[in-house]
Amino acid sequence: MPRNTVDSLVDSAFSVWARASSLTFVRSYTRNADIMVHFVTYEHGDLFPFDGPRGTLAHAFGPGLGVGGDTHFDDSEHWTAGDTGFNLFVVAAHEFGHALGLKHSRNPESLMYPSYKSSHPANILSDEDVANIHALY
Ligand SMILES: COc1ccc(S(=O)(=O)[C@H](CC(=O)O)C(F)F)cc1
Ligand SMILES: [Zn+2]
């Protein structure tokens, strides 16, 4: 996937949470950002090695210093902007939810439901997701 497409999908995933909260997100290519976005495979320096294609798609650390807030995406996956492979926008929006402090939801309509589905309504956040981010920020 071209780098500018990745950047655009990541921006859109951050915008989901910016619209639902008072948060603003600023991209930094230079400094060690609060929320890092890394594409890595298998063993990658934390205690949670990735597993090749499918299975675990990504993971994120809750808010905190250092690795806190960072998001890791399994680069063994076929990342896409559409309905084939795994939709990077949807997965990134979910991971950024974790990076901001949200846990999983038991509601299958929620973005924070713990299983991947490519199809999400135009408004990707459920009322529950919005309430949960409002409760934090
Ligand atoms: C909707 O977004 C996601 C759903 C499921 C996953 S996951 O299957 O990689 C999940 C990781 C996660 O919940 O963040 C699993 F525990 F590994 C990632 C993003
Ligand atoms: Zn999750």
Short mmCIF file of N, CA and C and ligand atoms in Angstrom, two decimals:
data_model
loop_
_atom_site.label_atom_id
_atom_site.label_comp_id
_atom_site.label_asym_id
_atom_site.label_seq_id
_atom_site.Cartn_x
_atom_site.Cartn_y
_atom_site.Cartn_z
N MET A 1 0.87 -1.18 0.00
CA MET A 1 0.00 0.00 0.00
C MET A 1 0.91 1.24 0.00
N PRO A 2 0.65 2.20 -0.87
CA PRO A 2 1.54 3.38 -0.92
C PRO A 2 1.55 4.12 0.41
N ARG A 3 2.69 4.73 0.72
CA ARG A 3 2.85 5.42 2.00
C ARG A 3 1.80 6.51 2.17
N ASN A 4 1.49 7.23 1.08
CA ASN A 4 0.53 8.34 1.28
C ASN A 4 -0.87 7.81 1.56
N THR A 5 -1.16 6.59 1.06
CA THR A 5 -2.46 5.97 1.37
C THR A 5 -2.51 5.56 2.84
N VAL A 6 -1.41 4.98 3.32
CA VAL A 6 -1.34 4.61 4.75
C VAL A 6 -1.55 5.87 5.60
N ASP A 7 -0.83 6.93 5.25
CA ASP A 7 -0.93 8.17 6.04
C ASP A 7 -2.36 8.72 6.03
N SER A 8 -3.00 8.63 4.87
CA SER A 8 -4.35 9.17 4.77
C SER A 8 -5.34 8.34 5.60
N LEU A 9 -5.19 7.02 5.58
CA LEU A 9 -6.09 6.15 6.36
C LEU A 9 -5.85 6.33 7.85
N VAL A 10 -4.59 6.50 8.23
CA VAL A 10 -4.26 6.74 9.65
C VAL A 10 -4.85 8.08 10.09
N ASP A 11 -4.70 9.10 9.24
CA ASP A 11 -5.30 10.40 9.57
C ASP A 11 -6.81 10.26 9.77
N SER A 12 -7.47 9.54 8.86
CA SER A 12 -8.92 9.38 8.96
C SER A 12 -9.31 8.64 10.24
N ALA A 13 -8.47 7.67 10.63
CA ALA A 13 -8.78 6.91 11.85
C ALA A 13 -8.65 7.80 13.09
N PHE A 14 -7.64 8.69 13.08
CA PHE A 14 -7.54 9.64 14.20
C PHE A 14 -8.73 10.60 14.20
N SER A 15 -9.16 11.01 13.00
CA SER A 15 -10.26 11.99 12.90
C SER A 15 -11.54 11.44 13.52
N VAL A 16 -11.72 10.11 13.45
CA VAL A 16 -12.91 9.50 14.06
C VAL A 16 -12.99 9.90 15.54
N TRP A 17 -11.86 9.80 16.23
CA TRP A 17 -11.85 10.10 17.68
C TRP A 17 -11.80 11.60 17.94
N ALA A 18 -11.18 12.35 17.03
CA ALA A 18 -11.14 13.81 17.21
C ALA A 18 -12.55 14.38 17.14
N ARG A 19 -13.37 13.82 16.20
CA ARG A 19 -14.75 14.32 16.04
C ARG A 19 -15.61 14.00 17.25
N ALA A 20 -15.26 12.94 17.96
CA ALA A 20 -16.12 12.48 19.07
C ALA A 20 -15.59 12.95 20.42
N SER A 21 -14.57 13.78 20.39
CA SER A 21 -13.97 14.21 21.68
C SER A 21 -13.43 15.62 21.50
N SER A 22 -12.80 16.10 22.53
CA SER A 22 -12.17 17.44 22.42
C SER A 22 -10.72 17.29 21.98
N LEU A 23 -10.32 16.08 21.58
CA LEU A 23 -8.92 15.83 21.27
C LEU A 23 -8.57 16.37 19.88
N THR A 24 -7.33 16.84 19.75
CA THR A 24 -6.79 17.11 18.41
C THR A 24 -5.51 16.29 18.26
N PHE A 25 -5.23 15.87 17.04
CA PHE A 25 -4.06 15.03 16.77
C PHE A 25 -3.19 15.74 15.74
N VAL A 26 -1.87 15.75 16.03
CA VAL A 26 -0.93 16.42 15.12
C VAL A 26 0.12 15.40 14.71
N ARG A 27 0.30 15.22 13.41
CA ARG A 27 1.30 14.26 12.93
C ARG A 27 2.71 14.79 13.15
N SER A 28 3.59 13.92 13.67
CA SER A 28 5.00 14.29 13.81
C SER A 28 5.85 13.21 13.16
N TYR A 29 6.72 13.60 12.22
CA TYR A 29 7.66 12.64 11.63
C TYR A 29 8.97 12.64 12.38
N THR A 30 9.15 13.57 13.27
CA THR A 30 10.50 13.73 13.85
C THR A 30 10.55 13.22 15.29
N ARG A 31 9.73 13.71 16.13
CA ARG A 31 9.90 13.36 17.54
C ARG A 31 9.20 12.05 17.87
N ASN A 32 9.49 11.54 19.03
CA ASN A 32 8.83 10.31 19.49
C ASN A 32 7.43 10.70 19.95
N ALA A 33 6.44 10.42 19.12
CA ALA A 33 5.07 10.90 19.39
C ALA A 33 4.45 10.14 20.55
N ASP A 34 3.39 10.71 21.09
CA ASP A 34 2.63 10.03 22.15
C ASP A 34 2.07 8.71 21.64
N ILE A 35 1.53 8.76 20.40
CA ILE A 35 0.95 7.55 19.79
C ILE A 35 1.80 7.22 18.57
N MET A 36 2.63 6.22 18.67
CA MET A 36 3.44 5.79 17.54
C MET A 36 2.65 4.77 16.72
N VAL A 37 2.88 4.78 15.42
CA VAL A 37 2.23 3.81 14.51
C VAL A 37 3.35 3.01 13.85
N HIS A 38 3.49 1.74 14.22
CA HIS A 38 4.55 0.91 13.66
C HIS A 38 3.95 -0.29 12.92
N PHE A 39 4.52 -0.59 11.75
CA PHE A 39 4.18 -1.82 11.03
C PHE A 39 5.33 -2.80 11.23
N VAL A 40 5.07 -3.88 11.90
CA VAL A 40 6.12 -4.81 12.30
C VAL A 40 5.62 -6.24 12.09
N THR A 41 6.57 -7.21 12.14
CA THR A 41 6.16 -8.63 12.00
C THR A 41 6.77 -9.45 13.13
N TYR A 42 6.05 -10.54 13.49
CA TYR A 42 6.55 -11.54 14.43
C TYR A 42 7.14 -10.87 15.66
N GLU A 43 8.33 -11.31 16.11
CA GLU A 43 8.94 -10.72 17.29
C GLU A 43 9.41 -9.30 16.96
N HIS A 44 8.93 -8.32 17.75
CA HIS A 44 9.24 -6.93 17.38
C HIS A 44 9.55 -6.06 18.58
N GLY A 45 10.07 -6.73 19.65
CA GLY A 45 10.61 -5.92 20.74
C GLY A 45 9.67 -5.69 21.90
N ASP A 46 8.47 -6.26 21.84
CA ASP A 46 7.61 -6.24 23.04
C ASP A 46 7.23 -7.70 23.35
N LEU A 47 6.43 -7.88 24.32
CA LEU A 47 6.14 -9.26 24.77
C LEU A 47 5.04 -9.90 23.93
N PHE A 48 4.63 -9.24 22.85
CA PHE A 48 3.47 -9.72 22.09
C PHE A 48 3.83 -9.90 20.62
N PRO A 49 4.63 -10.90 20.29
CA PRO A 49 5.02 -11.08 18.88
C PRO A 49 3.79 -11.33 18.00
N PHE A 50 3.86 -10.84 16.77
CA PHE A 50 2.77 -11.10 15.83
C PHE A 50 2.90 -12.51 15.25
N ASP A 51 1.88 -12.92 14.49
CA ASP A 51 1.70 -14.35 14.17
C ASP A 51 1.58 -14.60 12.67
N GLY A 52 2.14 -13.72 11.85
CA GLY A 52 2.02 -13.94 10.40
C GLY A 52 0.61 -13.57 9.92
N PRO A 53 0.28 -13.96 8.70
CA PRO A 53 -1.00 -13.56 8.11
C PRO A 53 -2.21 -14.00 8.96
N ARG A 54 -3.22 -13.12 9.01
CA ARG A 54 -4.46 -13.37 9.76
C ARG A 54 -4.17 -13.50 11.26
N GLY A 55 -5.15 -14.06 12.01
CA GLY A 55 -4.94 -14.13 13.46
C GLY A 55 -4.93 -12.73 14.05
N THR A 56 -3.89 -12.45 14.83
CA THR A 56 -3.79 -11.11 15.40
C THR A 56 -3.40 -10.12 14.31
N LEU A 57 -4.17 -9.03 14.21
CA LEU A 57 -3.96 -8.04 13.15
C LEU A 57 -3.11 -6.87 13.64
N ALA A 58 -3.30 -6.55 14.94
CA ALA A 58 -2.64 -5.36 15.48
C ALA A 58 -2.80 -5.40 16.98
N HIS A 59 -2.06 -4.55 17.68
CA HIS A 59 -2.33 -4.36 19.11
C HIS A 59 -1.89 -2.96 19.50
N ALA A 60 -2.33 -2.50 20.67
CA ALA A 60 -2.02 -1.15 21.12
C ALA A 60 -1.86 -1.15 22.63
N PHE A 61 -1.04 -0.22 23.12
CA PHE A 61 -0.83 -0.06 24.55
C PHE A 61 -1.67 1.12 25.03
N GLY A 62 -2.28 0.98 26.19
CA GLY A 62 -3.09 2.05 26.75
C GLY A 62 -2.23 3.27 27.06
N PRO A 63 -2.88 4.37 27.38
CA PRO A 63 -2.15 5.63 27.60
C PRO A 63 -1.04 5.48 28.63
N GLY A 64 0.07 6.11 28.38
CA GLY A 64 1.18 6.08 29.34
C GLY A 64 2.45 6.53 28.67
N LEU A 65 3.50 6.63 29.45
CA LEU A 65 4.80 7.06 28.91
C LEU A 65 5.44 5.92 28.12
N GLY A 66 6.45 6.27 27.35
CA GLY A 66 7.20 5.24 26.62
C GLY A 66 6.31 4.50 25.63
N VAL A 67 6.19 3.21 25.78
CA VAL A 67 5.40 2.42 24.84
C VAL A 67 3.89 2.70 24.99
N GLY A 68 3.54 3.34 26.10
CA GLY A 68 2.12 3.67 26.32
C GLY A 68 1.56 4.45 25.14
N GLY A 69 0.39 4.08 24.68
CA GLY A 69 -0.26 4.76 23.57
C GLY A 69 0.20 4.30 22.21
N ASP A 70 1.28 3.49 22.17
CA ASP A 70 1.79 3.08 20.86
C ASP A 70 0.91 2.01 20.22
N THR A 71 0.90 2.00 18.90
CA THR A 71 0.09 1.02 18.15
C THR A 71 0.99 0.28 17.18
N HIS A 72 0.82 -1.04 17.15
CA HIS A 72 1.61 -1.90 16.27
C HIS A 72 0.66 -2.64 15.34
N PHE A 73 1.00 -2.66 14.05
CA PHE A 73 0.18 -3.32 13.04
C PHE A 73 0.99 -4.45 12.41
N ASP A 74 0.38 -5.62 12.29
CA ASP A 74 1.08 -6.78 11.76
C ASP A 74 1.31 -6.61 10.26
N ASP A 75 2.57 -6.42 9.89
CA ASP A 75 2.89 -6.16 8.49
C ASP A 75 2.83 -7.43 7.64
N SER A 76 2.50 -8.55 8.26
CA SER A 76 2.24 -9.77 7.47
C SER A 76 0.83 -9.77 6.89
N GLU A 77 0.00 -8.83 7.32
CA GLU A 77 -1.38 -8.80 6.83
C GLU A 77 -1.45 -8.10 5.48
N HIS A 78 -2.52 -8.41 4.74
CA HIS A 78 -2.81 -7.71 3.48
C HIS A 78 -3.70 -6.53 3.83
N TRP A 79 -3.06 -5.36 4.03
CA TRP A 79 -3.79 -4.14 4.42
C TRP A 79 -4.36 -3.47 3.19
N THR A 80 -5.64 -3.08 3.27
CA THR A 80 -6.25 -2.40 2.12
C THR A 80 -7.08 -1.21 2.60
N ALA A 81 -7.55 -0.45 1.62
CA ALA A 81 -8.47 0.67 1.91
C ALA A 81 -9.91 0.25 1.68
N GLY A 82 -10.10 -1.00 1.25
CA GLY A 82 -11.46 -1.43 0.87
C GLY A 82 -11.93 -2.62 1.69
N ASP A 83 -12.70 -3.46 1.01
CA ASP A 83 -13.33 -4.60 1.70
C ASP A 83 -12.54 -5.88 1.55
N THR A 84 -11.50 -5.88 0.73
CA THR A 84 -10.66 -7.10 0.64
C THR A 84 -9.60 -7.00 1.74
N GLY A 85 -8.90 -8.09 1.98
CA GLY A 85 -7.83 -8.04 2.98
C GLY A 85 -8.37 -7.50 4.29
N PHE A 86 -7.55 -6.73 4.98
CA PHE A 86 -7.99 -6.11 6.23
C PHE A 86 -7.95 -4.59 6.05
N ASN A 87 -9.05 -3.97 6.37
CA ASN A 87 -9.20 -2.53 6.15
C ASN A 87 -8.42 -1.77 7.21
N LEU A 88 -7.38 -1.07 6.77
CA LEU A 88 -6.48 -0.38 7.69
C LEU A 88 -7.20 0.71 8.48
N PHE A 89 -8.12 1.41 7.84
CA PHE A 89 -8.85 2.48 8.54
C PHE A 89 -9.61 1.91 9.74
N VAL A 90 -10.33 0.81 9.53
CA VAL A 90 -11.14 0.23 10.60
C VAL A 90 -10.25 -0.28 11.73
N VAL A 91 -9.19 -1.00 11.37
CA VAL A 91 -8.31 -1.57 12.40
C VAL A 91 -7.59 -0.46 13.16
N ALA A 92 -7.13 0.57 12.42
CA ALA A 92 -6.42 1.68 13.08
C ALA A 92 -7.36 2.43 14.02
N ALA A 93 -8.60 2.65 13.59
CA ALA A 93 -9.55 3.36 14.46
C ALA A 93 -9.76 2.57 15.75
N HIS A 94 -9.85 1.26 15.64
CA HIS A 94 -9.99 0.41 16.83
C HIS A 94 -8.77 0.52 17.73
N GLU A 95 -7.57 0.41 17.11
CA GLU A 95 -6.33 0.46 17.90
C GLU A 95 -6.15 1.82 18.58
N PHE A 96 -6.51 2.90 17.87
CA PHE A 96 -6.38 4.22 18.48
C PHE A 96 -7.35 4.36 19.64
N GLY A 97 -8.49 3.65 19.56
CA GLY A 97 -9.39 3.62 20.72
C GLY A 97 -8.68 3.05 21.94
N HIS A 98 -7.97 1.95 21.73
CA HIS A 98 -7.18 1.37 22.83
C HIS A 98 -6.10 2.35 23.29
N ALA A 99 -5.41 2.97 22.34
CA ALA A 99 -4.31 3.90 22.68
C ALA A 99 -4.80 5.06 23.53
N LEU A 100 -6.10 5.40 23.36
CA LEU A 100 -6.69 6.50 24.12
C LEU A 100 -7.26 6.03 25.45
N GLY A 101 -7.29 4.70 25.65
CA GLY A 101 -7.72 4.19 26.95
C GLY A 101 -9.00 3.38 26.93
N LEU A 102 -9.57 3.12 25.77
CA LEU A 102 -10.82 2.35 25.69
C LEU A 102 -10.54 0.86 25.70
N LYS A 103 -11.43 0.15 26.40
CA LYS A 103 -11.37 -1.32 26.43
C LYS A 103 -12.34 -1.87 25.39
N HIS A 104 -12.45 -3.18 25.32
CA HIS A 104 -13.38 -3.79 24.37
C HIS A 104 -14.82 -3.63 24.84
N SER A 105 -15.68 -3.64 23.81
CA SER A 105 -17.12 -3.58 24.05
C SER A 105 -17.72 -4.96 23.79
N ARG A 106 -18.83 -5.27 24.45
CA ARG A 106 -19.54 -6.53 24.16
C ARG A 106 -20.61 -6.32 23.09
N ASN A 107 -20.71 -5.07 22.61
CA ASN A 107 -21.75 -4.75 21.63
C ASN A 107 -21.18 -4.93 20.22
N PRO A 108 -21.71 -5.88 19.45
CA PRO A 108 -21.17 -6.15 18.10
C PRO A 108 -21.23 -4.94 17.18
N GLU A 109 -22.07 -3.96 17.53
CA GLU A 109 -22.14 -2.74 16.70
C GLU A 109 -21.01 -1.75 17.03
N SER A 110 -20.32 -2.02 18.13
CA SER A 110 -19.30 -1.05 18.55
C SER A 110 -18.00 -1.24 17.78
N LEU A 111 -17.33 -0.13 17.50
CA LEU A 111 -16.00 -0.21 16.89
C LEU A 111 -15.06 -0.98 17.81
N MET A 112 -15.30 -0.89 19.10
CA MET A 112 -14.41 -1.54 20.08
C MET A 112 -14.81 -2.98 20.39
N TYR A 113 -15.67 -3.54 19.57
CA TYR A 113 -15.98 -4.97 19.69
C TYR A 113 -14.75 -5.75 19.25
N PRO A 114 -14.37 -6.79 19.97
CA PRO A 114 -13.04 -7.39 19.74
C PRO A 114 -12.89 -8.29 18.54
N SER A 115 -13.75 -8.19 17.54
CA SER A 115 -13.46 -8.99 16.35
C SER A 115 -13.64 -8.11 15.11
N TYR A 116 -12.81 -8.41 14.11
CA TYR A 116 -12.74 -7.57 12.91
C TYR A 116 -13.91 -7.82 11.98
N LYS A 117 -14.51 -6.75 11.46
CA LYS A 117 -15.41 -6.88 10.30
C LYS A 117 -15.16 -5.66 9.43
N SER A 118 -15.12 -5.89 8.14
CA SER A 118 -14.71 -4.79 7.26
C SER A 118 -15.84 -3.76 7.12
N SER A 119 -17.09 -4.27 7.23
CA SER A 119 -18.19 -3.33 6.94
C SER A 119 -18.58 -2.62 8.23
N HIS A 120 -18.47 -1.33 8.19
CA HIS A 120 -18.94 -0.50 9.31
C HIS A 120 -19.81 0.59 8.72
N PRO A 121 -20.82 1.04 9.47
CA PRO A 121 -21.63 2.16 8.95
C PRO A 121 -20.74 3.38 8.72
N ALA A 122 -21.27 4.30 7.95
CA ALA A 122 -20.50 5.52 7.67
C ALA A 122 -20.02 6.13 8.98
N ASN A 123 -20.93 6.10 9.96
CA ASN A 123 -20.52 6.60 11.27
C ASN A 123 -20.00 5.42 12.07
N ILE A 124 -18.71 5.27 12.09
CA ILE A 124 -18.08 4.04 12.57
C ILE A 124 -18.21 3.86 14.08
N LEU A 125 -18.48 4.96 14.79
CA LEU A 125 -18.58 4.85 16.24
C LEU A 125 -20.02 4.61 16.66
N SER A 126 -20.20 3.65 17.56
CA SER A 126 -21.53 3.45 18.16
C SER A 126 -21.74 4.52 19.23
N ASP A 127 -22.99 4.66 19.66
CA ASP A 127 -23.28 5.60 20.75
C ASP A 127 -22.45 5.25 21.98
N GLU A 128 -22.25 3.96 22.17
CA GLU A 128 -21.46 3.49 23.33
C GLU A 128 -20.02 3.96 23.22
N ASP A 129 -19.45 3.87 22.00
CA ASP A 129 -18.06 4.31 21.79
C ASP A 129 -17.94 5.80 22.11
N VAL A 130 -18.93 6.57 21.63
CA VAL A 130 -18.92 8.02 21.86
C VAL A 130 -19.02 8.31 23.35
N ALA A 131 -19.93 7.62 24.03
CA ALA A 131 -20.09 7.83 25.47
C ALA A 131 -18.80 7.48 26.22
N ASN A 132 -18.15 6.41 25.78
CA ASN A 132 -16.93 5.98 26.47
C ASN A 132 -15.78 6.95 26.26
N ILE A 133 -15.66 7.52 25.06
CA ILE A 133 -14.55 8.48 24.85
C ILE A 133 -14.86 9.79 25.55
N HIS A 134 -16.16 10.13 25.62
CA HIS A 134 -16.55 11.34 26.37
C HIS A 134 -16.24 11.18 27.85
N ALA A 135 -16.39 9.95 28.35
CA ALA A 135 -16.13 9.71 29.77
C ALA A 135 -14.65 9.89 30.11
N LEU A 136 -13.79 9.74 29.10
CA LEU A 136 -12.35 9.86 29.34
C LEU A 136 -11.81 11.25 29.05
N TYR A 137 -12.33 11.90 28.00
CA TYR A 137 -11.76 13.19 27.56
C TYR A 137 -12.90 14.21 27.42
C1 LIG B 1 -12.03 -3.79 14.64
O1 LIG B 1 -10.65 -3.66 14.87
C2 LIG B 1 -9.94 -4.75 15.31
C3 LIG B 1 -10.55 -5.93 15.67
C4 LIG B 1 -9.75 -7.02 16.09
C5 LIG B 1 -8.37 -6.88 16.13
S1 LIG B 1 -7.39 -8.22 16.58
O2 LIG B 1 -8.09 -9.43 16.16
O3 LIG B 1 -6.05 -8.03 16.06
C6 LIG B 1 -7.32 -8.22 18.31
C7 LIG B 1 -6.42 -7.11 18.80
C8 LIG B 1 -7.21 -5.95 19.39
O4 LIG B 1 -8.32 -6.21 19.89
O5 LIG B 1 -6.76 -4.81 19.31
C9 LIG B 1 -6.86 -9.55 18.77
F1 LIG B 1 -6.95 -9.62 20.11
F2 LIG B 1 -5.61 -9.77 18.44
C10 LIG B 1 -7.77 -5.69 15.78
C11 LIG B 1 -8.56 -4.62 15.37
ZN ZN B 2 -9.06 -4.47 20.51
#
